């Protein structure tokens, strides 16, 4: 669990670079947000109308096999992310990077009107100075 954030961050960085530099679609493209933009990761751009929507990137290193995969390990780490999604101010960009080509999906808050709900869970992160003496055993 200790390295979970770093792994998740690396996966999202791979997905972000893909969306910004390699992703090709007739209707949609992605743009970086500005430093002052808060609560989302990217802009989803409609090429035909030029409109932009805030997009929250949720990448997964697995493969897409069925619809339920879209919602596995789908976690909002900040209150503002949750609020923006519930209000419909953002969409989720779900990217599966386990196979080539990557699979990309847009998830809207319509899922919340069909029975799904966001539940709060406590998360604990180890922080501060760590004394490694007598704190672990190497098995292999």
mmCIF file of N, CA and C in Angstrom:
data_model
loop_
_atom_site.group_PDB
_atom_site.id
_atom_site.type_symbol
_atom_site.label_atom_id
_atom_site.label_comp_id
_atom_site.label_asym_id
_atom_site.label_seq_id
_atom_site.Cartn_x
_atom_site.Cartn_y
_atom_site.Cartn_z
ATOM 1 N N UNK A 1 0.808 -1.199 0.000
ATOM 2 C CA UNK A 1 0.000 0.000 0.000
ATOM 3 C C UNK A 1 0.850 1.262 0.000
ATOM 4 N N UNK A 2 2.053 1.183 0.579
ATOM 5 C CA UNK A 2 2.860 2.378 0.741
ATOM 6 C C UNK A 2 3.168 3.050 -0.592
ATOM 7 N N UNK A 3 3.418 2.256 -1.632
ATOM 8 C CA UNK A 3 3.749 2.837 -2.922
ATOM 9 C C UNK A 3 2.568 3.015 -3.850
ATOM 10 N N UNK A 4 1.337 2.816 -3.350
ATOM 11 C CA UNK A 4 0.152 2.879 -4.194
ATOM 12 C C UNK A 4 -0.007 4.231 -4.867
ATOM 13 N N UNK A 5 0.225 5.325 -4.135
ATOM 14 C CA UNK A 5 0.073 6.655 -4.724
ATOM 15 C C UNK A 5 1.049 6.850 -5.867
ATOM 16 N N UNK A 6 2.309 6.454 -5.666
ATOM 17 C CA UNK A 6 3.321 6.622 -6.712
ATOM 18 C C UNK A 6 2.954 5.819 -7.949
ATOM 19 N N UNK A 7 2.462 4.605 -7.763
ATOM 20 C CA UNK A 7 2.055 3.772 -8.892
ATOM 21 C C UNK A 7 0.871 4.410 -9.603
ATOM 22 N N UNK A 8 -0.129 4.846 -8.846
ATOM 23 C CA UNK A 8 -1.302 5.489 -9.429
ATOM 24 C C UNK A 8 -0.902 6.746 -10.185
ATOM 25 N N UNK A 9 -0.016 7.532 -9.606
ATOM 26 C CA UNK A 9 0.444 8.767 -10.248
ATOM 27 C C UNK A 9 1.157 8.451 -11.567
ATOM 28 N N UNK A 10 1.989 7.412 -11.563
ATOM 29 C CA UNK A 10 2.712 7.030 -12.780
ATOM 30 C C UNK A 10 1.735 6.591 -13.870
ATOM 31 N N UNK A 11 0.724 5.830 -13.493
ATOM 32 C CA UNK A 11 -0.286 5.379 -14.454
ATOM 33 C C UNK A 11 -1.029 6.579 -15.032
ATOM 34 N N UNK A 12 -1.409 7.516 -14.173
ATOM 35 C CA UNK A 12 -2.121 8.703 -14.658
ATOM 36 C C UNK A 12 -1.226 9.577 -15.530
ATOM 37 N N UNK A 13 0.057 9.649 -15.220
ATOM 38 C CA UNK A 13 0.977 10.412 -16.071
ATOM 39 C C UNK A 13 1.081 9.795 -17.462
ATOM 40 N N UNK A 14 1.138 8.463 -17.532
ATOM 41 C CA UNK A 14 1.184 7.768 -18.826
ATOM 42 C C UNK A 14 -0.094 8.068 -19.618
ATOM 43 N N UNK A 15 -1.237 7.972 -18.943
ATOM 44 C CA UNK A 15 -2.520 8.225 -19.603
ATOM 45 C C UNK A 15 -2.626 9.677 -20.057
ATOM 46 N N UNK A 16 -2.185 10.613 -19.217
ATOM 47 C CA UNK A 16 -2.241 12.045 -19.569
ATOM 48 C C UNK A 16 -1.414 12.321 -20.822
ATOM 49 N N UNK A 17 -0.205 11.804 -20.859
ATOM 50 C CA UNK A 17 0.652 12.009 -22.040
ATOM 51 C C UNK A 17 0.019 11.411 -23.288
ATOM 52 N N UNK A 18 -0.588 10.256 -23.141
ATOM 53 C CA UNK A 18 -1.273 9.642 -24.274
ATOM 54 C C UNK A 18 -2.414 10.535 -24.775
ATOM 55 N N UNK A 19 -3.246 11.003 -23.845
ATOM 56 C CA UNK A 19 -4.397 11.830 -24.245
ATOM 57 C C UNK A 19 -3.961 13.136 -24.899
ATOM 58 N N UNK A 20 -2.905 13.725 -24.398
ATOM 59 C CA UNK A 20 -2.450 15.016 -24.922
ATOM 60 C C UNK A 20 -1.677 14.897 -26.233
ATOM 61 N N UNK A 21 -0.961 13.787 -26.427
ATOM 62 C CA UNK A 21 -0.036 13.695 -27.564
ATOM 63 C C UNK A 21 -0.390 12.658 -28.629
ATOM 64 N N UNK A 22 -1.129 11.607 -28.266
ATOM 65 C CA UNK A 22 -1.364 10.525 -29.215
ATOM 66 C C UNK A 22 -2.835 10.238 -29.499
ATOM 67 N N UNK A 23 -3.701 10.566 -28.578
ATOM 68 C CA UNK A 23 -5.122 10.267 -28.716
ATOM 69 C C UNK A 23 -5.675 10.937 -29.967
ATOM 70 N N UNK A 24 -6.450 10.168 -30.732
ATOM 71 C CA UNK A 24 -7.044 10.701 -31.954
ATOM 72 C C UNK A 24 -8.504 10.266 -32.027
ATOM 73 N N UNK A 25 -9.385 11.256 -32.171
ATOM 74 C CA UNK A 25 -10.813 10.989 -32.258
ATOM 75 C C UNK A 25 -11.435 12.063 -33.151
ATOM 76 N N UNK A 26 -12.465 11.699 -33.890
ATOM 77 C CA UNK A 26 -13.102 12.645 -34.802
ATOM 78 C C UNK A 26 -13.735 13.831 -34.077
ATOM 79 N N UNK A 27 -14.287 13.597 -32.894
ATOM 80 C CA UNK A 27 -15.052 14.634 -32.206
ATOM 81 C C UNK A 27 -14.312 15.270 -31.040
ATOM 82 N N UNK A 28 -13.500 14.497 -30.317
ATOM 83 C CA UNK A 28 -12.900 14.996 -29.078
ATOM 84 C C UNK A 28 -11.383 15.026 -29.106
ATOM 85 N N UNK A 29 -10.840 15.980 -28.360
ATOM 86 C CA UNK A 29 -9.412 16.045 -28.084
ATOM 87 C C UNK A 29 -9.250 16.500 -26.639
ATOM 88 N N UNK A 30 -8.019 16.529 -26.158
ATOM 89 C CA UNK A 30 -7.743 16.929 -24.780
ATOM 90 C C UNK A 30 -6.694 18.020 -24.762
ATOM 91 N N UNK A 31 -6.824 18.911 -23.778
ATOM 92 C CA UNK A 31 -5.849 19.988 -23.575
ATOM 93 C C UNK A 31 -5.479 20.043 -22.104
ATOM 94 N N UNK A 32 -4.257 20.506 -21.825
ATOM 95 C CA UNK A 32 -3.816 20.712 -20.455
ATOM 96 C C UNK A 32 -4.619 21.828 -19.807
ATOM 97 N N UNK A 33 -4.804 21.733 -18.522
ATOM 98 C CA UNK A 33 -5.425 22.827 -17.780
ATOM 99 C C UNK A 33 -4.349 23.857 -17.445
ATOM 100 N N UNK A 34 -4.771 25.020 -17.014
ATOM 101 C CA UNK A 34 -3.849 26.078 -16.611
ATOM 102 C C UNK A 34 -3.498 25.905 -15.131
ATOM 103 N N UNK A 35 -2.373 26.439 -14.695
ATOM 104 C CA UNK A 35 -1.976 26.279 -13.280
ATOM 105 C C UNK A 35 -3.035 26.774 -12.291
ATOM 106 N N UNK A 36 -3.805 27.766 -12.674
ATOM 107 C CA UNK A 36 -4.821 28.298 -11.749
ATOM 108 C C UNK A 36 -6.114 27.471 -11.731
ATOM 109 N N UNK A 37 -6.271 26.529 -12.666
ATOM 110 C CA UNK A 37 -7.453 25.669 -12.699
ATOM 111 C C UNK A 37 -7.384 24.658 -11.560
ATOM 112 N N UNK A 38 -8.481 24.467 -10.854
ATOM 113 C CA UNK A 38 -8.517 23.578 -9.696
ATOM 114 C C UNK A 38 -9.664 22.580 -9.798
ATOM 115 N N UNK A 39 -9.439 21.388 -9.247
ATOM 116 C CA UNK A 39 -10.503 20.407 -9.110
ATOM 117 C C UNK A 39 -10.689 19.469 -10.290
ATOM 118 N N UNK A 40 -9.818 19.553 -11.277
ATOM 119 C CA UNK A 40 -9.897 18.652 -12.426
ATOM 120 C C UNK A 40 -8.511 18.532 -13.046
ATOM 121 N N UNK A 41 -8.370 17.613 -14.018
ATOM 122 C CA UNK A 41 -7.052 17.299 -14.573
ATOM 123 C C UNK A 41 -6.792 17.822 -15.974
ATOM 124 N N UNK A 42 -7.791 17.786 -16.828
ATOM 125 C CA UNK A 42 -7.632 18.136 -18.244
ATOM 126 C C UNK A 42 -8.894 18.821 -18.751
ATOM 127 N N UNK A 43 -8.778 19.406 -19.933
ATOM 128 C CA UNK A 43 -9.954 19.892 -20.658
ATOM 129 C C UNK A 43 -10.304 18.874 -21.733
ATOM 130 N N UNK A 44 -11.573 18.514 -21.812
ATOM 131 C CA UNK A 44 -12.107 17.705 -22.898
ATOM 132 C C UNK A 44 -12.697 18.697 -23.900
ATOM 133 N N UNK A 45 -12.182 18.681 -25.124
ATOM 134 C CA UNK A 45 -12.572 19.669 -26.127
ATOM 135 C C UNK A 45 -13.411 19.004 -27.211
ATOM 136 N N UNK A 46 -14.574 19.591 -27.475
ATOM 137 C CA UNK A 46 -15.412 19.167 -28.590
ATOM 138 C C UNK A 46 -14.890 19.901 -29.826
ATOM 139 N N UNK A 47 -14.322 19.179 -30.764
ATOM 140 C CA UNK A 47 -13.697 19.792 -31.940
ATOM 141 C C UNK A 47 -14.702 20.523 -32.823
ATOM 142 N N UNK A 48 -15.926 20.046 -32.868
ATOM 143 C CA UNK A 48 -16.928 20.646 -33.749
ATOM 144 C C UNK A 48 -17.425 21.985 -33.215
ATOM 145 N N UNK A 49 -17.719 22.056 -31.927
ATOM 146 C CA UNK A 49 -18.279 23.287 -31.361
ATOM 147 C C UNK A 49 -17.224 24.158 -30.685
ATOM 148 N N UNK A 50 -16.076 23.560 -30.347
ATOM 149 C CA UNK A 50 -15.031 24.296 -29.652
ATOM 150 C C UNK A 50 -15.258 24.408 -28.153
ATOM 151 N N UNK A 51 -16.349 23.820 -27.646
ATOM 152 C CA UNK A 51 -16.620 23.896 -26.210
ATOM 153 C C UNK A 51 -15.681 22.982 -25.431
ATOM 154 N N UNK A 52 -15.407 23.422 -24.211
ATOM 155 C CA UNK A 52 -14.521 22.660 -23.330
ATOM 156 C C UNK A 52 -15.280 22.221 -22.092
ATOM 157 N N UNK A 53 -14.979 21.002 -21.633
ATOM 158 C CA UNK A 53 -15.525 20.500 -20.376
ATOM 159 C C UNK A 53 -14.356 20.090 -19.484
ATOM 160 N N UNK A 54 -14.531 20.334 -18.195
ATOM 161 C CA UNK A 54 -13.530 19.901 -17.229
ATOM 162 C C UNK A 54 -13.562 18.377 -17.150
ATOM 163 N N UNK A 55 -12.378 17.778 -17.126
ATOM 164 C CA UNK A 55 -12.281 16.319 -17.111
ATOM 165 C C UNK A 55 -11.373 15.860 -15.973
ATOM 166 N N UNK A 56 -11.860 14.888 -15.225
ATOM 167 C CA UNK A 56 -11.094 14.263 -14.140
ATOM 168 C C UNK A 56 -10.535 12.955 -14.675
ATOM 169 N N UNK A 57 -9.218 12.836 -14.722
ATOM 170 C CA UNK A 57 -8.560 11.654 -15.267
ATOM 171 C C UNK A 57 -8.503 10.550 -14.222
ATOM 172 N N UNK A 58 -8.990 9.376 -14.582
ATOM 173 C CA UNK A 58 -8.931 8.192 -13.739
ATOM 174 C C UNK A 58 -8.389 7.057 -14.597
ATOM 175 N N UNK A 59 -7.096 6.807 -14.478
ATOM 176 C CA UNK A 59 -6.444 5.787 -15.297
ATOM 177 C C UNK A 59 -6.352 4.480 -14.524
ATOM 178 N N UNK A 60 -6.243 3.397 -15.268
ATOM 179 C CA UNK A 60 -6.202 2.048 -14.694
ATOM 180 C C UNK A 60 -5.193 1.253 -15.512
ATOM 181 N N UNK A 61 -4.327 0.487 -14.835
ATOM 182 C CA UNK A 61 -3.327 -0.278 -15.580
ATOM 183 C C UNK A 61 -3.855 -1.628 -16.047
ATOM 184 N N UNK A 62 -5.119 -1.921 -15.774
ATOM 185 C CA UNK A 62 -5.741 -3.158 -16.227
ATOM 186 C C UNK A 62 -6.297 -3.028 -17.632
ATOM 187 N N UNK A 63 -7.072 -4.044 -18.003
ATOM 188 C CA UNK A 63 -7.698 -4.045 -19.324
ATOM 189 C C UNK A 63 -9.207 -3.917 -19.170
ATOM 190 N N UNK A 64 -9.833 -3.331 -20.166
ATOM 191 C CA UNK A 64 -11.285 -3.225 -20.193
ATOM 192 C C UNK A 64 -11.846 -4.502 -20.795
ATOM 193 N N UNK A 65 -12.713 -5.190 -20.026
ATOM 194 C CA UNK A 65 -13.341 -6.403 -20.525
ATOM 195 C C UNK A 65 -14.859 -6.342 -20.479
ATOM 196 N N UNK A 66 -15.394 -5.569 -19.517
ATOM 197 C CA UNK A 66 -16.843 -5.446 -19.371
ATOM 198 C C UNK A 66 -17.161 -4.098 -18.724
ATOM 199 N N UNK A 67 -18.420 -3.690 -18.800
ATOM 200 C CA UNK A 67 -18.815 -2.374 -18.306
ATOM 201 C C UNK A 67 -18.486 -2.140 -16.835
ATOM 202 N N UNK A 68 -18.554 -3.177 -16.022
ATOM 203 C CA UNK A 68 -18.267 -2.999 -14.598
ATOM 204 C C UNK A 68 -16.824 -2.555 -14.355
ATOM 205 N N UNK A 69 -15.910 -2.849 -15.293
ATOM 206 C CA UNK A 69 -14.516 -2.397 -15.162
ATOM 207 C C UNK A 69 -14.412 -0.878 -15.098
ATOM 208 N N UNK A 70 -15.372 -0.176 -15.677
ATOM 209 C CA UNK A 70 -15.335 1.279 -15.677
ATOM 210 C C UNK A 70 -15.386 1.859 -14.264
ATOM 211 N N UNK A 71 -15.983 1.127 -13.335
ATOM 212 C CA UNK A 71 -16.226 1.664 -12.002
ATOM 213 C C UNK A 71 -15.380 1.004 -10.918
ATOM 214 N N UNK A 72 -14.518 0.060 -11.296
ATOM 215 C CA UNK A 72 -13.628 -0.569 -10.319
ATOM 216 C C UNK A 72 -12.542 0.419 -9.911
ATOM 217 N N UNK A 73 -12.290 0.486 -8.629
ATOM 218 C CA UNK A 73 -11.259 1.374 -8.068
ATOM 219 C C UNK A 73 -11.408 2.816 -8.576
ATOM 220 N N UNK A 74 -12.624 3.264 -8.678
ATOM 221 C CA UNK A 74 -12.895 4.636 -9.112
ATOM 222 C C UNK A 74 -13.033 5.494 -7.855
ATOM 223 N N UNK A 75 -11.983 6.226 -7.535
ATOM 224 C CA UNK A 75 -11.889 6.940 -6.263
ATOM 225 C C UNK A 75 -11.641 8.419 -6.508
ATOM 226 N N UNK A 76 -12.376 9.251 -5.779
ATOM 227 C CA UNK A 76 -12.137 10.687 -5.776
ATOM 228 C C UNK A 76 -11.290 11.003 -4.550
ATOM 229 N N UNK A 77 -10.119 11.553 -4.745
ATOM 230 C CA UNK A 77 -9.205 11.813 -3.639
ATOM 231 C C UNK A 77 -9.405 13.170 -2.980
ATOM 232 N N UNK A 78 -10.187 14.025 -3.572
ATOM 233 C CA UNK A 78 -10.405 15.358 -3.014
ATOM 234 C C UNK A 78 -11.894 15.685 -3.040
ATOM 235 N N UNK A 79 -12.330 16.422 -2.048
ATOM 236 C CA UNK A 79 -13.736 16.803 -1.940
ATOM 237 C C UNK A 79 -14.200 17.591 -3.169
ATOM 238 N N UNK A 80 -13.341 18.479 -3.672
ATOM 239 C CA UNK A 80 -13.731 19.288 -4.832
ATOM 240 C C UNK A 80 -13.953 18.421 -6.071
ATOM 241 N N UNK A 81 -13.179 17.337 -6.227
ATOM 242 C CA UNK A 81 -13.381 16.422 -7.351
ATOM 243 C C UNK A 81 -14.776 15.810 -7.289
ATOM 244 N N UNK A 82 -15.156 15.365 -6.101
ATOM 245 C CA UNK A 82 -16.472 14.766 -5.900
ATOM 246 C C UNK A 82 -17.581 15.774 -6.176
ATOM 247 N N UNK A 83 -17.445 16.969 -5.618
ATOM 248 C CA UNK A 83 -18.474 18.000 -5.789
ATOM 249 C C UNK A 83 -18.670 18.362 -7.259
ATOM 250 N N UNK A 84 -17.584 18.574 -7.970
ATOM 251 C CA UNK A 84 -17.689 18.944 -9.386
ATOM 252 C C UNK A 84 -18.340 17.844 -10.206
ATOM 253 N N UNK A 85 -18.007 16.586 -9.904
ATOM 254 C CA UNK A 85 -18.608 15.472 -10.639
ATOM 255 C C UNK A 85 -20.097 15.349 -10.318
ATOM 256 N N UNK A 86 -20.457 15.439 -9.048
ATOM 257 C CA UNK A 86 -21.871 15.327 -8.680
ATOM 258 C C UNK A 86 -22.712 16.417 -9.334
ATOM 259 N N UNK A 87 -22.177 17.621 -9.425
ATOM 260 C CA UNK A 87 -22.913 18.740 -10.048
ATOM 261 C C UNK A 87 -22.939 18.649 -11.576
ATOM 262 N N UNK A 88 -22.120 17.802 -12.151
ATOM 263 C CA UNK A 88 -22.037 17.713 -13.602
ATOM 264 C C UNK A 88 -21.075 18.710 -14.206
ATOM 265 N N UNK A 89 -20.252 19.335 -13.369
ATOM 266 C CA UNK A 89 -19.261 20.298 -13.862
ATOM 267 C C UNK A 89 -18.040 19.616 -14.472
ATOM 268 N N UNK A 90 -17.831 18.349 -14.117
ATOM 269 C CA UNK A 90 -16.742 17.581 -14.718
ATOM 270 C C UNK A 90 -17.279 16.245 -15.218
ATOM 271 N N UNK A 91 -16.532 15.659 -16.118
ATOM 272 C CA UNK A 91 -16.745 14.276 -16.541
ATOM 273 C C UNK A 91 -15.508 13.492 -16.131
ATOM 274 N N UNK A 92 -15.649 12.198 -16.041
ATOM 275 C CA UNK A 92 -14.498 11.343 -15.759
ATOM 276 C C UNK A 92 -13.979 10.801 -17.074
ATOM 277 N N UNK A 93 -12.672 10.895 -17.268
ATOM 278 C CA UNK A 93 -12.024 10.267 -18.408
ATOM 279 C C UNK A 93 -11.340 9.018 -17.864
ATOM 280 N N UNK A 94 -11.898 7.869 -18.209
ATOM 281 C CA UNK A 94 -11.397 6.587 -17.717
ATOM 282 C C UNK A 94 -10.524 5.987 -18.809
ATOM 283 N N UNK A 95 -9.240 5.770 -18.502
ATOM 284 C CA UNK A 95 -8.297 5.245 -19.486
ATOM 285 C C UNK A 95 -7.738 3.923 -18.974
ATOM 286 N N UNK A 96 -7.841 2.881 -19.792
ATOM 287 C CA UNK A 96 -7.269 1.576 -19.478
ATOM 288 C C UNK A 96 -6.000 1.424 -20.306
ATOM 289 N N UNK A 97 -4.855 1.301 -19.621
ATOM 290 C CA UNK A 97 -3.583 1.258 -20.333
ATOM 291 C C UNK A 97 -2.968 -0.147 -20.358
ATOM 292 N N UNK A 98 -3.752 -1.163 -19.988
ATOM 293 C CA UNK A 98 -3.233 -2.529 -19.918
ATOM 294 C C UNK A 98 -3.026 -3.193 -21.257
ATOM 295 N N UNK A 99 -3.631 -2.675 -22.316
ATOM 296 C CA UNK A 99 -3.452 -3.233 -23.658
ATOM 297 C C UNK A 99 -3.328 -2.089 -24.658
ATOM 298 N N UNK A 100 -2.782 -2.399 -25.807
ATOM 299 C CA UNK A 100 -2.680 -1.431 -26.893
ATOM 300 C C UNK A 100 -3.752 -1.758 -27.921
ATOM 301 N N UNK A 101 -4.461 -0.849 -28.492
ATOM 302 C CA UNK A 101 -4.438 0.561 -28.115
ATOM 303 C C UNK A 101 -5.148 0.768 -26.777
ATOM 304 N N UNK A 102 -4.826 1.854 -26.094
ATOM 305 C CA UNK A 102 -5.481 2.177 -24.837
ATOM 306 C C UNK A 102 -6.970 2.381 -25.089
ATOM 307 N N UNK A 103 -7.777 2.028 -24.101
ATOM 308 C CA UNK A 103 -9.228 2.227 -24.192
ATOM 309 C C UNK A 103 -9.582 3.468 -23.381
ATOM 310 N N UNK A 104 -10.374 4.366 -23.970
ATOM 311 C CA UNK A 104 -10.725 5.638 -23.337
ATOM 312 C C UNK A 104 -12.253 5.764 -23.297
ATOM 313 N N UNK A 105 -12.781 6.107 -22.123
ATOM 314 C CA UNK A 105 -14.219 6.263 -21.923
ATOM 315 C C UNK A 105 -14.488 7.587 -21.218
ATOM 316 N N UNK A 106 -15.630 8.164 -21.499
ATOM 317 C CA UNK A 106 -16.111 9.351 -20.793
ATOM 318 C C UNK A 106 -17.287 8.903 -19.934
ATOM 319 N N UNK A 107 -17.223 9.195 -18.636
ATOM 320 C CA UNK A 107 -18.292 8.849 -17.703
ATOM 321 C C UNK A 107 -18.901 10.147 -17.182
ATOM 322 N N UNK A 108 -20.217 10.254 -17.279
ATOM 323 C CA UNK A 108 -20.906 11.441 -16.778
ATOM 324 C C UNK A 108 -21.574 11.124 -15.440
ATOM 325 N N UNK A 109 -22.092 12.156 -14.806
ATOM 326 C CA UNK A 109 -22.752 11.950 -13.529
ATOM 327 C C UNK A 109 -24.134 11.302 -13.684
ATOM 328 N N UNK A 110 -24.529 10.948 -14.894
ATOM 329 C CA UNK A 110 -25.797 10.237 -15.097
ATOM 330 C C UNK A 110 -25.803 8.917 -14.329
ATOM 331 N N UNK A 111 -24.639 8.366 -14.067
ATOM 332 C CA UNK A 111 -24.551 7.120 -13.303
ATOM 333 C C UNK A 111 -25.147 7.291 -11.910
ATOM 334 N N UNK A 112 -25.113 8.512 -11.383
ATOM 335 C CA UNK A 112 -25.640 8.773 -10.042
ATOM 336 C C UNK A 112 -27.162 8.765 -10.020
ATOM 337 N N UNK A 113 -27.793 9.036 -11.151
ATOM 338 C CA UNK A 113 -29.255 9.044 -11.194
ATOM 339 C C UNK A 113 -29.824 7.659 -11.458
ATOM 340 N N UNK A 114 -28.950 6.677 -11.660
ATOM 341 C CA UNK A 114 -29.436 5.321 -11.907
ATOM 342 C C UNK A 114 -29.073 4.363 -10.779
ATOM 343 N N UNK A 115 -28.917 4.912 -9.573
ATOM 344 C CA UNK A 115 -28.742 4.048 -8.415
ATOM 345 C C UNK A 115 -27.376 4.061 -7.763
ATOM 346 N N UNK A 116 -26.358 4.500 -8.455
ATOM 347 C CA UNK A 116 -25.014 4.529 -7.864
ATOM 348 C C UNK A 116 -24.896 5.729 -6.927
ATOM 349 N N UNK A 117 -24.017 5.612 -5.952
ATOM 350 C CA UNK A 117 -23.792 6.702 -5.001
ATOM 351 C C UNK A 117 -22.317 6.752 -4.644
ATOM 352 N N UNK A 118 -21.865 7.920 -4.292
ATOM 353 C CA UNK A 118 -20.491 8.074 -3.829
ATOM 354 C C UNK A 118 -20.493 7.982 -2.308
ATOM 355 N N UNK A 119 -19.679 7.075 -1.773
ATOM 356 C CA UNK A 119 -19.596 6.880 -0.334
ATOM 357 C C UNK A 119 -18.245 7.354 0.172
ATOM 358 N N UNK A 120 -18.279 8.032 1.301
ATOM 359 C CA UNK A 120 -17.034 8.498 1.921
ATOM 360 C C UNK A 120 -16.364 7.340 2.640
ATOM 361 N N UNK A 121 -15.051 7.241 2.469
ATOM 362 C CA UNK A 121 -14.231 6.263 3.181
ATOM 363 C C UNK A 121 -13.027 6.989 3.729
ATOM 364 N N UNK A 122 -12.624 6.605 4.910
ATOM 365 C CA UNK A 122 -11.409 7.200 5.488
ATOM 366 C C UNK A 122 -10.188 6.613 4.792
ATOM 367 N N UNK A 123 -9.216 7.453 4.560
ATOM 368 C CA UNK A 123 -7.944 7.002 3.991
ATOM 369 C C UNK A 123 -6.842 7.469 4.912
ATOM 370 N N UNK A 124 -5.874 6.632 5.129
ATOM 371 C CA UNK A 124 -4.752 6.959 6.001
ATOM 372 C C UNK A 124 -3.466 6.865 5.199
ATOM 373 N N UNK A 125 -2.638 7.883 5.333
ATOM 374 C CA UNK A 125 -1.370 7.943 4.618
ATOM 375 C C UNK A 125 -0.268 8.130 5.648
ATOM 376 N N UNK A 126 0.765 7.307 5.565
ATOM 377 C CA UNK A 126 1.902 7.412 6.461
ATOM 378 C C UNK A 126 2.728 8.624 6.074
ATOM 379 N N UNK A 127 2.924 9.537 7.024
ATOM 380 C CA UNK A 127 3.673 10.760 6.774
ATOM 381 C C UNK A 127 4.647 10.998 7.908
ATOM 382 N N UNK A 128 5.563 11.915 7.692
ATOM 383 C CA UNK A 128 6.507 12.297 8.739
ATOM 384 C C UNK A 128 7.782 11.479 8.684
ATOM 385 N N UNK A 129 8.641 11.715 9.652
ATOM 386 C CA UNK A 129 9.918 11.017 9.710
ATOM 387 C C UNK A 129 9.682 9.553 10.047
ATOM 388 N N UNK A 130 10.328 8.666 9.323
ATOM 389 C CA UNK A 130 10.141 7.231 9.518
ATOM 390 C C UNK A 130 11.455 6.627 9.989
ATOM 391 N N UNK A 131 11.393 5.882 11.101
ATOM 392 C CA UNK A 131 12.545 5.135 11.604
ATOM 393 C C UNK A 131 12.408 3.712 11.084
ATOM 394 N N UNK A 132 13.297 3.307 10.192
ATOM 395 C CA UNK A 132 13.186 2.010 9.547
ATOM 396 C C UNK A 132 13.655 0.860 10.425
ATOM 397 N N UNK A 133 14.390 1.139 11.504
ATOM 398 C CA UNK A 133 14.888 0.078 12.383
ATOM 399 C C UNK A 133 13.739 -0.705 12.980
ATOM 400 N N UNK A 134 13.774 -2.016 12.846
ATOM 401 C CA UNK A 134 12.781 -2.918 13.426
ATOM 402 C C UNK A 134 11.360 -2.649 12.940
ATOM 403 N N UNK A 135 11.215 -2.059 11.767
ATOM 404 C CA UNK A 135 9.877 -1.742 11.283
ATOM 405 C C UNK A 135 9.416 -2.633 10.137
ATOM 406 N N UNK A 136 10.289 -3.527 9.660
ATOM 407 C CA UNK A 136 9.871 -4.426 8.580
ATOM 408 C C UNK A 136 10.755 -5.654 8.581
ATOM 409 N N UNK A 137 10.280 -6.699 7.891
ATOM 410 C CA UNK A 137 11.021 -7.950 7.702
ATOM 411 C C UNK A 137 11.002 -8.251 6.223
ATOM 412 N N UNK A 138 12.152 -8.484 5.629
ATOM 413 C CA UNK A 138 12.208 -8.866 4.210
ATOM 414 C C UNK A 138 12.033 -10.354 4.078
ATOM 415 N N UNK A 139 11.076 -10.778 3.283
ATOM 416 C CA UNK A 139 10.781 -12.197 3.102
ATOM 417 C C UNK A 139 11.374 -12.771 1.831
ATOM 418 N N UNK A 140 11.517 -11.991 0.812
ATOM 419 C CA UNK A 140 12.058 -12.516 -0.453
ATOM 420 C C UNK A 140 12.757 -11.405 -1.193
#
